[in-house]
């Protein structure tokens, strides 16, 4: 069965609104979760690393105030796209890592379309 | 069965030696991406291949996509400890959705470099 779930699987929103995406680890407590954005030519781009109970670590060029990450529990991390614009339209994917292994389990992704 | 097979699953080489990792699919690869992952970190994009016979290089890493676009190889020349990690191939298996749908990932190859 699925190890990681994301909700919603797709969302359409108006420009200027905020959207929250959830990533849940279903099989184990995930000490670390990763958020990726998918681009056509580069495919997955790591946005940030989310550690439970601490602030997320953002990759260079990713606006932390625009992409808010909250890793409130060992099974849930959320990504909030604030004041979304059409250029934020993309496929957002999370992955989870258990901590005792470096295997990553990927979520099914969330397609965001900003009108 | 896995849509993308990587071989070998694990590789231990002495520093300075060359090595090759393969990624094979039974389907046409419309976009093939290579990533590297270090323990506890997210995936880092290495290269993207799209055309049959295409070859790209970055520093000591060369990736090729065969003419049939069903197999890709990643070759590291004169390996260094910094090359250690897990190498993942990811692919778009649908032409109509190139760049717009979730990737299919390979099984991963764990590379260890012995000083």
mmCIF file of N, CA, C and O in Angstrom, chain B residues 34-114:
data_model
loop_
_atom_site.group_PDB
_atom_site.id
_atom_site.type_symbol
_atom_site.label_atom_id
_atom_site.label_comp_id
_atom_site.label_asym_id
_atom_site.label_seq_id
_atom_site.Cartn_x
_atom_site.Cartn_y
_atom_site.Cartn_z
ATOM 1 N N UNK B 34 18.667 12.076 -14.093
ATOM 2 C CA UNK B 34 19.537 11.449 -13.101
ATOM 3 C C UNK B 34 19.618 12.352 -11.872
ATOM 4 O O UNK B 34 19.801 13.571 -11.987
ATOM 5 N N UNK B 35 19.494 11.708 -10.684
ATOM 6 C CA UNK B 35 19.574 12.425 -9.415
ATOM 7 C C UNK B 35 20.576 11.733 -8.506
ATOM 8 O O UNK B 35 20.831 10.538 -8.626
ATOM 9 N N UNK B 36 21.071 12.521 -7.583
ATOM 10 C CA UNK B 36 21.944 11.962 -6.549
ATOM 11 C C UNK B 36 21.361 12.309 -5.184
ATOM 12 O O UNK B 36 20.819 13.395 -4.995
ATOM 13 N N UNK B 37 21.473 11.388 -4.286
ATOM 14 C CA UNK B 37 20.962 11.604 -2.940
ATOM 15 C C UNK B 37 22.028 11.210 -1.922
ATOM 16 O O UNK B 37 22.569 10.114 -1.976
ATOM 17 N N UNK B 38 22.293 12.126 -1.015
ATOM 18 C CA UNK B 38 23.172 11.779 0.091
ATOM 19 C C UNK B 38 22.320 11.508 1.315
ATOM 20 O O UNK B 38 21.195 11.971 1.420
ATOM 21 N N UNK B 39 22.879 10.774 2.231
ATOM 22 C CA UNK B 39 22.135 10.362 3.420
ATOM 23 C C UNK B 39 21.519 11.564 4.127
ATOM 24 O O UNK B 39 22.195 12.530 4.436
ATOM 25 N N UNK B 40 20.201 11.485 4.367
ATOM 26 C CA UNK B 40 19.522 12.544 5.101
ATOM 27 C C UNK B 40 19.236 13.785 4.288
ATOM 28 O O UNK B 40 18.678 14.746 4.822
ATOM 29 N N UNK B 41 19.586 13.764 2.998
ATOM 30 C CA UNK B 41 19.368 14.945 2.171
ATOM 31 C C UNK B 41 18.398 14.626 1.045
ATOM 32 O O UNK B 41 18.113 13.480 0.732
ATOM 33 N N UNK B 42 17.885 15.669 0.421
ATOM 34 C CA UNK B 42 16.966 15.477 -0.687
ATOM 35 C C UNK B 42 17.695 15.164 -1.978
ATOM 36 O O UNK B 42 18.920 15.186 -2.048
ATOM 37 N N UNK B 43 16.916 14.854 -3.000
ATOM 38 C CA UNK B 43 17.487 14.548 -4.311
ATOM 39 C C UNK B 43 18.084 15.795 -4.940
ATOM 40 O O UNK B 43 17.501 16.872 -4.885
ATOM 41 N N UNK B 44 19.233 15.618 -5.544
ATOM 42 C CA UNK B 44 19.867 16.707 -6.268
ATOM 43 C C UNK B 44 19.866 16.345 -7.745
ATOM 44 O O UNK B 44 20.331 15.270 -8.126
ATOM 45 N N UNK B 45 19.358 17.242 -8.563
ATOM 46 C CA UNK B 45 19.296 17.009 -9.999
ATOM 47 C C UNK B 45 20.701 17.020 -10.590
ATOM 48 O O UNK B 45 21.504 17.910 -10.322
ATOM 49 N N UNK B 46 20.998 16.026 -11.422
ATOM 50 C CA UNK B 46 22.296 15.957 -12.091
ATOM 51 C C UNK B 46 22.169 16.341 -13.566
ATOM 52 O O UNK B 46 22.818 17.272 -14.031
ATOM 53 N N UNK B 47 21.375 15.569 -14.292
ATOM 54 C CA UNK B 47 21.268 15.796 -15.735
ATOM 55 C C UNK B 47 19.946 15.297 -16.283
ATOM 56 O O UNK B 47 19.329 14.421 -15.691
ATOM 57 N N UNK B 48 19.571 15.848 -17.403
ATOM 58 C CA UNK B 48 18.387 15.395 -18.120
ATOM 59 C C UNK B 48 18.767 15.038 -19.553
ATOM 60 O O UNK B 48 19.513 15.772 -20.204
ATOM 61 N N UNK B 49 18.243 13.911 -20.016
ATOM 62 C CA UNK B 49 18.465 13.465 -21.389
ATOM 63 C C UNK B 49 17.122 13.280 -22.053
ATOM 64 O O UNK B 49 16.180 12.789 -21.434
ATOM 65 N N UNK B 50 17.060 13.663 -23.312
ATOM 66 C CA UNK B 50 15.775 13.586 -23.989
ATOM 67 C C UNK B 50 15.855 12.917 -25.352
ATOM 68 O O UNK B 50 14.945 12.202 -25.761
ATOM 69 N N UNK B 51 16.931 13.153 -26.057
ATOM 70 C CA UNK B 51 17.040 12.637 -27.424
ATOM 71 C C UNK B 51 17.816 11.336 -27.458
ATOM 72 O O UNK B 51 18.782 11.148 -26.719
ATOM 73 N N UNK B 52 17.409 10.452 -28.349
ATOM 74 C CA UNK B 52 18.125 9.198 -28.527
ATOM 75 C C UNK B 52 19.564 9.462 -28.924
ATOM 76 O O UNK B 52 19.820 10.266 -29.814
ATOM 77 N N UNK B 53 20.509 8.804 -28.233
ATOM 78 C CA UNK B 53 21.916 8.994 -28.524
ATOM 79 C C UNK B 53 22.533 10.183 -27.816
ATOM 80 O O UNK B 53 23.737 10.426 -27.931
ATOM 81 N N UNK B 54 21.720 10.900 -27.050
ATOM 82 C CA UNK B 54 22.229 12.099 -26.389
ATOM 83 C C UNK B 54 23.203 11.744 -25.272
ATOM 84 O O UNK B 54 23.043 10.737 -24.593
ATOM 85 N N UNK B 55 24.198 12.601 -25.122
ATOM 86 C CA UNK B 55 25.192 12.402 -24.074
ATOM 87 C C UNK B 55 25.492 13.766 -23.450
ATOM 88 O O UNK B 55 25.659 14.761 -24.143
ATOM 89 N N UNK B 56 25.526 13.783 -22.110
ATOM 90 C CA UNK B 56 25.853 15.015 -21.408
ATOM 91 C C UNK B 56 26.886 14.741 -20.336
ATOM 92 O O UNK B 56 26.910 13.641 -19.758
ATOM 93 N N UNK B 57 27.700 15.731 -20.078
ATOM 94 C CA UNK B 57 28.734 15.585 -19.053
ATOM 95 C C UNK B 57 28.729 16.773 -18.118
ATOM 96 O O UNK B 57 28.439 17.901 -18.526
ATOM 97 N N UNK B 58 29.025 16.480 -16.888
ATOM 98 C CA UNK B 58 29.192 17.535 -15.881
ATOM 99 C C UNK B 58 30.314 17.097 -14.960
ATOM 100 O O UNK B 58 30.187 16.089 -14.261
ATOM 101 N N UNK B 59 31.396 17.827 -15.004
ATOM 102 C CA UNK B 59 32.598 17.482 -14.248
ATOM 103 C C UNK B 59 32.988 16.057 -14.624
ATOM 104 O O UNK B 59 33.263 15.778 -15.764
ATOM 105 N N UNK B 60 33.002 15.134 -13.703
ATOM 106 C CA UNK B 60 33.477 13.786 -14.034
ATOM 107 C C UNK B 60 32.341 12.800 -14.264
ATOM 108 O O UNK B 60 32.563 11.585 -14.303
ATOM 109 N N UNK B 61 31.146 13.327 -14.412
ATOM 110 C CA UNK B 61 29.988 12.457 -14.593
ATOM 111 C C UNK B 61 29.433 12.631 -16.006
ATOM 112 O O UNK B 61 29.187 13.746 -16.442
ATOM 113 N N UNK B 62 29.259 11.505 -16.692
ATOM 114 C CA UNK B 62 28.713 11.502 -18.050
ATOM 115 C C UNK B 62 27.486 10.613 -18.091
ATOM 116 O O UNK B 62 27.515 9.486 -17.600
ATOM 117 N N UNK B 63 26.420 11.119 -18.681
ATOM 118 C CA UNK B 63 25.203 10.322 -18.826
ATOM 119 C C UNK B 63 24.858 10.202 -20.302
ATOM 120 O O UNK B 63 25.034 11.147 -21.076
ATOM 121 N N UNK B 64 24.379 9.013 -20.671
ATOM 122 C CA UNK B 64 24.017 8.760 -22.063
ATOM 123 C C UNK B 64 22.623 8.144 -22.130
ATOM 124 O O UNK B 64 22.206 7.420 -21.230
ATOM 125 N N UNK B 65 21.931 8.431 -23.214
ATOM 126 C CA UNK B 65 20.646 7.800 -23.485
ATOM 127 C C UNK B 65 20.803 7.060 -24.805
ATOM 128 O O UNK B 65 21.247 7.648 -25.800
ATOM 129 N N UNK B 66 20.454 5.791 -24.827
ATOM 130 C CA UNK B 66 20.704 5.017 -26.044
ATOM 131 C C UNK B 66 19.766 5.442 -27.165
ATOM 132 O O UNK B 66 18.786 6.158 -26.952
ATOM 133 N N UNK B 67 20.079 4.960 -28.374
ATOM 134 C CA UNK B 67 19.321 5.384 -29.555
ATOM 135 C C UNK B 67 17.855 4.984 -29.471
ATOM 136 O O UNK B 67 16.973 5.700 -29.942
ATOM 137 N N UNK B 68 17.604 3.849 -28.876
ATOM 138 C CA UNK B 68 16.219 3.371 -28.752
ATOM 139 C C UNK B 68 15.464 4.088 -27.641
ATOM 140 O O UNK B 68 14.255 3.916 -27.497
ATOM 141 N N UNK B 69 16.174 4.848 -26.848
ATOM 142 C CA UNK B 69 15.609 5.583 -25.712
ATOM 143 C C UNK B 69 14.928 4.646 -24.725
ATOM 144 O O UNK B 69 13.818 4.893 -24.239
ATOM 145 N N UNK B 70 15.618 3.536 -24.423
ATOM 146 C CA UNK B 70 15.113 2.628 -23.401
ATOM 147 C C UNK B 70 16.145 2.340 -22.322
ATOM 148 O O UNK B 70 15.846 1.641 -21.362
ATOM 149 N N UNK B 71 17.343 2.847 -22.504
ATOM 150 C CA UNK B 71 18.369 2.624 -21.512
ATOM 151 C C UNK B 71 19.270 3.851 -21.399
ATOM 152 O O UNK B 71 19.627 4.480 -22.392
ATOM 153 N N UNK B 72 19.621 4.147 -20.161
ATOM 154 C CA UNK B 72 20.561 5.231 -19.907
ATOM 155 C C UNK B 72 21.664 4.729 -19.004
ATOM 156 O O UNK B 72 21.441 3.855 -18.148
ATOM 157 N N UNK B 73 22.846 5.262 -19.185
ATOM 158 C CA UNK B 73 23.961 4.905 -18.323
ATOM 159 C C UNK B 73 24.561 6.176 -17.740
ATOM 160 O O UNK B 73 24.553 7.242 -18.365
ATOM 161 N N UNK B 74 25.054 6.038 -16.532
ATOM 162 C CA UNK B 74 25.732 7.131 -15.840
ATOM 163 C C UNK B 74 27.138 6.647 -15.551
ATOM 164 O O UNK B 74 27.320 5.614 -14.896
ATOM 165 N N UNK B 75 28.109 7.361 -16.051
ATOM 166 C CA UNK B 75 29.493 6.944 -15.918
ATOM 167 C C UNK B 75 30.268 7.978 -15.106
ATOM 168 O O UNK B 75 30.187 9.178 -15.385
ATOM 169 N N UNK B 76 30.983 7.506 -14.109
ATOM 170 C CA UNK B 76 31.810 8.394 -13.301
ATOM 171 C C UNK B 76 33.269 8.024 -13.547
ATOM 172 O O UNK B 76 33.662 6.848 -13.408
ATOM 173 N N UNK B 77 34.037 9.008 -13.886
ATOM 174 C CA UNK B 77 35.459 8.809 -14.157
ATOM 175 C C UNK B 77 36.281 9.233 -12.958
ATOM 176 O O UNK B 77 36.013 10.262 -12.347
ATOM 177 N N UNK B 78 37.277 8.421 -12.635
ATOM 178 C CA UNK B 78 38.186 8.745 -11.525
ATOM 179 C C UNK B 78 37.395 9.118 -10.278
ATOM 180 O O UNK B 78 37.464 10.255 -9.796
ATOM 181 N N UNK B 79 36.643 8.169 -9.766
ATOM 182 C CA UNK B 79 35.719 8.429 -8.654
ATOM 183 C C UNK B 79 36.420 9.015 -7.426
ATOM 184 O O UNK B 79 37.580 8.713 -7.139
ATOM 185 N N UNK B 80 35.648 9.834 -6.710
ATOM 186 C CA UNK B 80 36.138 10.480 -5.496
ATOM 187 C C UNK B 80 35.149 10.208 -4.357
ATOM 188 O O UNK B 80 33.986 9.888 -4.609
ATOM 189 N N UNK B 81 35.593 10.356 -3.124
ATOM 190 C CA UNK B 81 34.669 10.151 -1.991
ATOM 191 C C UNK B 81 33.411 10.997 -2.087
ATOM 192 O O UNK B 81 32.342 10.586 -1.633
ATOM 193 N N UNK B 82 33.506 12.162 -2.703
ATOM 194 C CA UNK B 82 32.336 13.039 -2.820
ATOM 195 C C UNK B 82 31.285 12.467 -3.766
ATOM 196 O O UNK B 82 30.136 12.923 -3.773
ATOM 197 N N UNK B 83 31.637 11.471 -4.530
ATOM 198 C CA UNK B 83 30.664 10.841 -5.437
ATOM 199 C C UNK B 83 29.773 9.832 -4.716
ATOM 200 O O UNK B 83 28.776 9.371 -5.266
ATOM 201 N N UNK B 84 30.116 9.489 -3.507
ATOM 202 C CA UNK B 84 29.339 8.491 -2.766
ATOM 203 C C UNK B 84 27.911 8.969 -2.521
ATOM 204 O O UNK B 84 27.674 10.146 -2.283
ATOM 205 N N UNK B 85 26.980 8.043 -2.585
ATOM 206 C CA UNK B 85 25.579 8.374 -2.366
ATOM 207 C C UNK B 85 24.692 7.404 -3.104
ATOM 208 O O UNK B 85 25.140 6.369 -3.583
ATOM 209 N N UNK B 86 23.426 7.760 -3.200
ATOM 210 C CA UNK B 86 22.473 6.944 -3.946
ATOM 211 C C UNK B 86 22.141 7.673 -5.241
ATOM 212 O O UNK B 86 21.808 8.854 -5.230
ATOM 213 N N UNK B 87 22.234 6.959 -6.342
ATOM 214 C CA UNK B 87 21.914 7.542 -7.631
ATOM 215 C C UNK B 87 20.580 6.974 -8.102
ATOM 216 O O UNK B 87 20.372 5.765 -8.118
ATOM 217 N N UNK B 88 19.701 7.884 -8.466
ATOM 218 C CA UNK B 88 18.358 7.509 -8.912
ATOM 219 C C UNK B 88 18.120 8.021 -10.321
ATOM 220 O O UNK B 88 18.445 9.174 -10.624
ATOM 221 N N UNK B 89 17.542 7.166 -11.150
ATOM 222 C CA UNK B 89 17.085 7.674 -12.437
ATOM 223 C C UNK B 89 15.576 7.875 -12.336
ATOM 224 O O UNK B 89 14.886 7.175 -11.598
ATOM 225 N N UNK B 90 15.086 8.850 -13.039
ATOM 226 C CA UNK B 90 13.657 9.122 -13.085
ATOM 227 C C UNK B 90 13.290 9.358 -14.533
ATOM 228 O O UNK B 90 14.117 9.833 -15.315
ATOM 229 N N UNK B 91 12.081 8.987 -14.894
ATOM 230 C CA UNK B 91 11.734 9.100 -16.301
ATOM 231 C C UNK B 91 10.302 9.513 -16.523
ATOM 232 O O UNK B 91 9.406 9.209 -15.727
ATOM 233 N N UNK B 92 10.095 10.218 -17.625
ATOM 234 C CA UNK B 92 8.768 10.451 -18.165
ATOM 235 C C UNK B 92 8.489 9.306 -19.114
ATOM 236 O O UNK B 92 9.229 9.119 -20.082
ATOM 237 N N UNK B 93 7.456 8.550 -18.849
ATOM 238 C CA UNK B 93 7.146 7.402 -19.699
ATOM 239 C C UNK B 93 5.989 7.693 -20.654
ATOM 240 O O UNK B 93 5.512 6.812 -21.354
ATOM 241 N N UNK B 94 5.549 8.946 -20.652
ATOM 242 C CA UNK B 94 4.454 9.331 -21.523
ATOM 243 C C UNK B 94 4.836 10.569 -22.314
ATOM 244 O O UNK B 94 5.161 11.601 -21.729
ATOM 245 N N UNK B 95 4.799 10.485 -23.613
ATOM 246 C CA UNK B 95 5.179 11.616 -24.454
ATOM 247 C C UNK B 95 4.220 12.772 -24.287
ATOM 248 O O UNK B 95 4.609 13.925 -24.220
ATOM 249 N N UNK B 96 2.945 12.463 -24.174
ATOM 250 C CA UNK B 96 1.955 13.535 -24.126
ATOM 251 C C UNK B 96 2.040 14.335 -22.849
ATOM 252 O O UNK B 96 1.592 15.458 -22.774
ATOM 253 N N UNK B 97 2.604 13.763 -21.823
ATOM 254 C CA UNK B 97 2.658 14.443 -20.536
ATOM 255 C C UNK B 97 4.067 14.844 -20.142
ATOM 256 O O UNK B 97 4.340 15.057 -18.978
ATOM 257 N N UNK B 98 4.969 14.934 -21.101
ATOM 258 C CA UNK B 98 6.355 15.199 -20.772
ATOM 259 C C UNK B 98 6.492 16.437 -19.894
ATOM 260 O O UNK B 98 6.087 17.515 -20.245
ATOM 261 N N UNK B 99 7.045 16.205 -18.751
ATOM 262 C CA UNK B 99 7.297 17.300 -17.835
ATOM 263 C C UNK B 99 6.107 17.682 -16.994
ATOM 264 O O UNK B 99 6.213 18.525 -16.119
ATOM 265 N N UNK B 100 4.970 17.059 -17.226
ATOM 266 C CA UNK B 100 3.782 17.500 -16.516
ATOM 267 C C UNK B 100 3.182 16.457 -15.595
ATOM 268 O O UNK B 100 2.204 16.707 -14.926
ATOM 269 N N UNK B 101 3.729 15.290 -15.586
ATOM 270 C CA UNK B 101 3.196 14.249 -14.722
ATOM 271 C C UNK B 101 4.285 13.721 -13.805
ATOM 272 O O UNK B 101 5.462 13.938 -14.044
ATOM 273 N N UNK B 102 3.851 13.038 -12.787
ATOM 274 C CA UNK B 102 4.798 12.525 -11.800
ATOM 275 C C UNK B 102 5.755 11.545 -12.460
ATOM 276 O O UNK B 102 5.383 10.727 -13.281
ATOM 277 N N UNK B 103 7.008 11.664 -12.064
ATOM 278 C CA UNK B 103 8.034 10.795 -12.617
ATOM 279 C C UNK B 103 7.897 9.363 -12.127
ATOM 280 O O UNK B 103 7.372 9.108 -11.055
ATOM 281 N N UNK B 104 8.439 8.481 -12.941
ATOM 282 C CA UNK B 104 8.638 7.102 -12.514
ATOM 283 C C UNK B 104 10.103 6.994 -12.127
ATOM 284 O O UNK B 104 10.971 7.408 -12.895
ATOM 285 N N UNK B 105 10.372 6.454 -10.940
ATOM 286 C CA UNK B 105 11.741 6.374 -10.470
ATOM 287 C C UNK B 105 12.300 4.964 -10.600
ATOM 288 O O UNK B 105 11.574 3.967 -10.526
ATOM 289 N N UNK B 106 13.609 4.911 -10.760
ATOM 290 C CA UNK B 106 14.304 3.638 -10.756
ATOM 291 C C UNK B 106 14.473 3.134 -9.341
ATOM 292 O O UNK B 106 14.065 3.772 -8.372
ATOM 293 N N UNK B 107 15.098 1.999 -9.228
ATOM 294 C CA UNK B 107 15.251 1.324 -7.939
ATOM 295 C C UNK B 107 16.409 1.883 -7.114
ATOM 296 O O UNK B 107 16.527 1.589 -5.945
ATOM 297 N N UNK B 108 17.259 2.664 -7.742
ATOM 298 C CA UNK B 108 18.364 3.281 -7.013
ATOM 299 C C UNK B 108 19.625 2.440 -6.997
ATOM 300 O O UNK B 108 19.568 1.203 -7.001
ATOM 301 N N UNK B 109 20.766 3.089 -6.992
ATOM 302 C CA UNK B 109 22.064 2.428 -6.880
ATOM 303 C C UNK B 109 22.848 3.110 -5.771
ATOM 304 O O UNK B 109 23.071 4.317 -5.820
ATOM 305 N N UNK B 110 23.253 2.315 -4.804
ATOM 306 C CA UNK B 110 24.023 2.862 -3.685
ATOM 307 C C UNK B 110 25.500 2.749 -4.018
ATOM 308 O O UNK B 110 26.025 1.653 -4.197
ATOM 309 N N UNK B 111 26.175 3.886 -4.092
ATOM 310 C CA UNK B 111 27.593 3.909 -4.435
ATOM 311 C C UNK B 111 28.436 4.245 -3.207
ATOM 312 O O UNK B 111 28.214 5.258 -2.540
ATOM 313 N N UNK B 112 29.399 3.362 -2.944
ATOM 314 C CA UNK B 112 30.351 3.581 -1.851
ATOM 315 C C UNK B 112 31.735 3.699 -2.445
ATOM 316 O O UNK B 112 32.128 2.885 -3.287
ATOM 317 N N UNK B 113 32.465 4.705 -2.026
ATOM 318 C CA UNK B 113 33.824 4.908 -2.523
ATOM 319 C C UNK B 113 34.804 4.597 -1.389
ATOM 320 O O UNK B 113 34.712 5.184 -0.310
ATOM 321 N N UNK B 114 35.722 3.705 -1.651
ATOM 322 C CA UNK B 114 36.717 3.326 -0.649
ATOM 323 C C UNK B 114 37.989 4.144 -0.887
ATOM 324 O O UNK B 114 38.535 4.119 -1.977
#
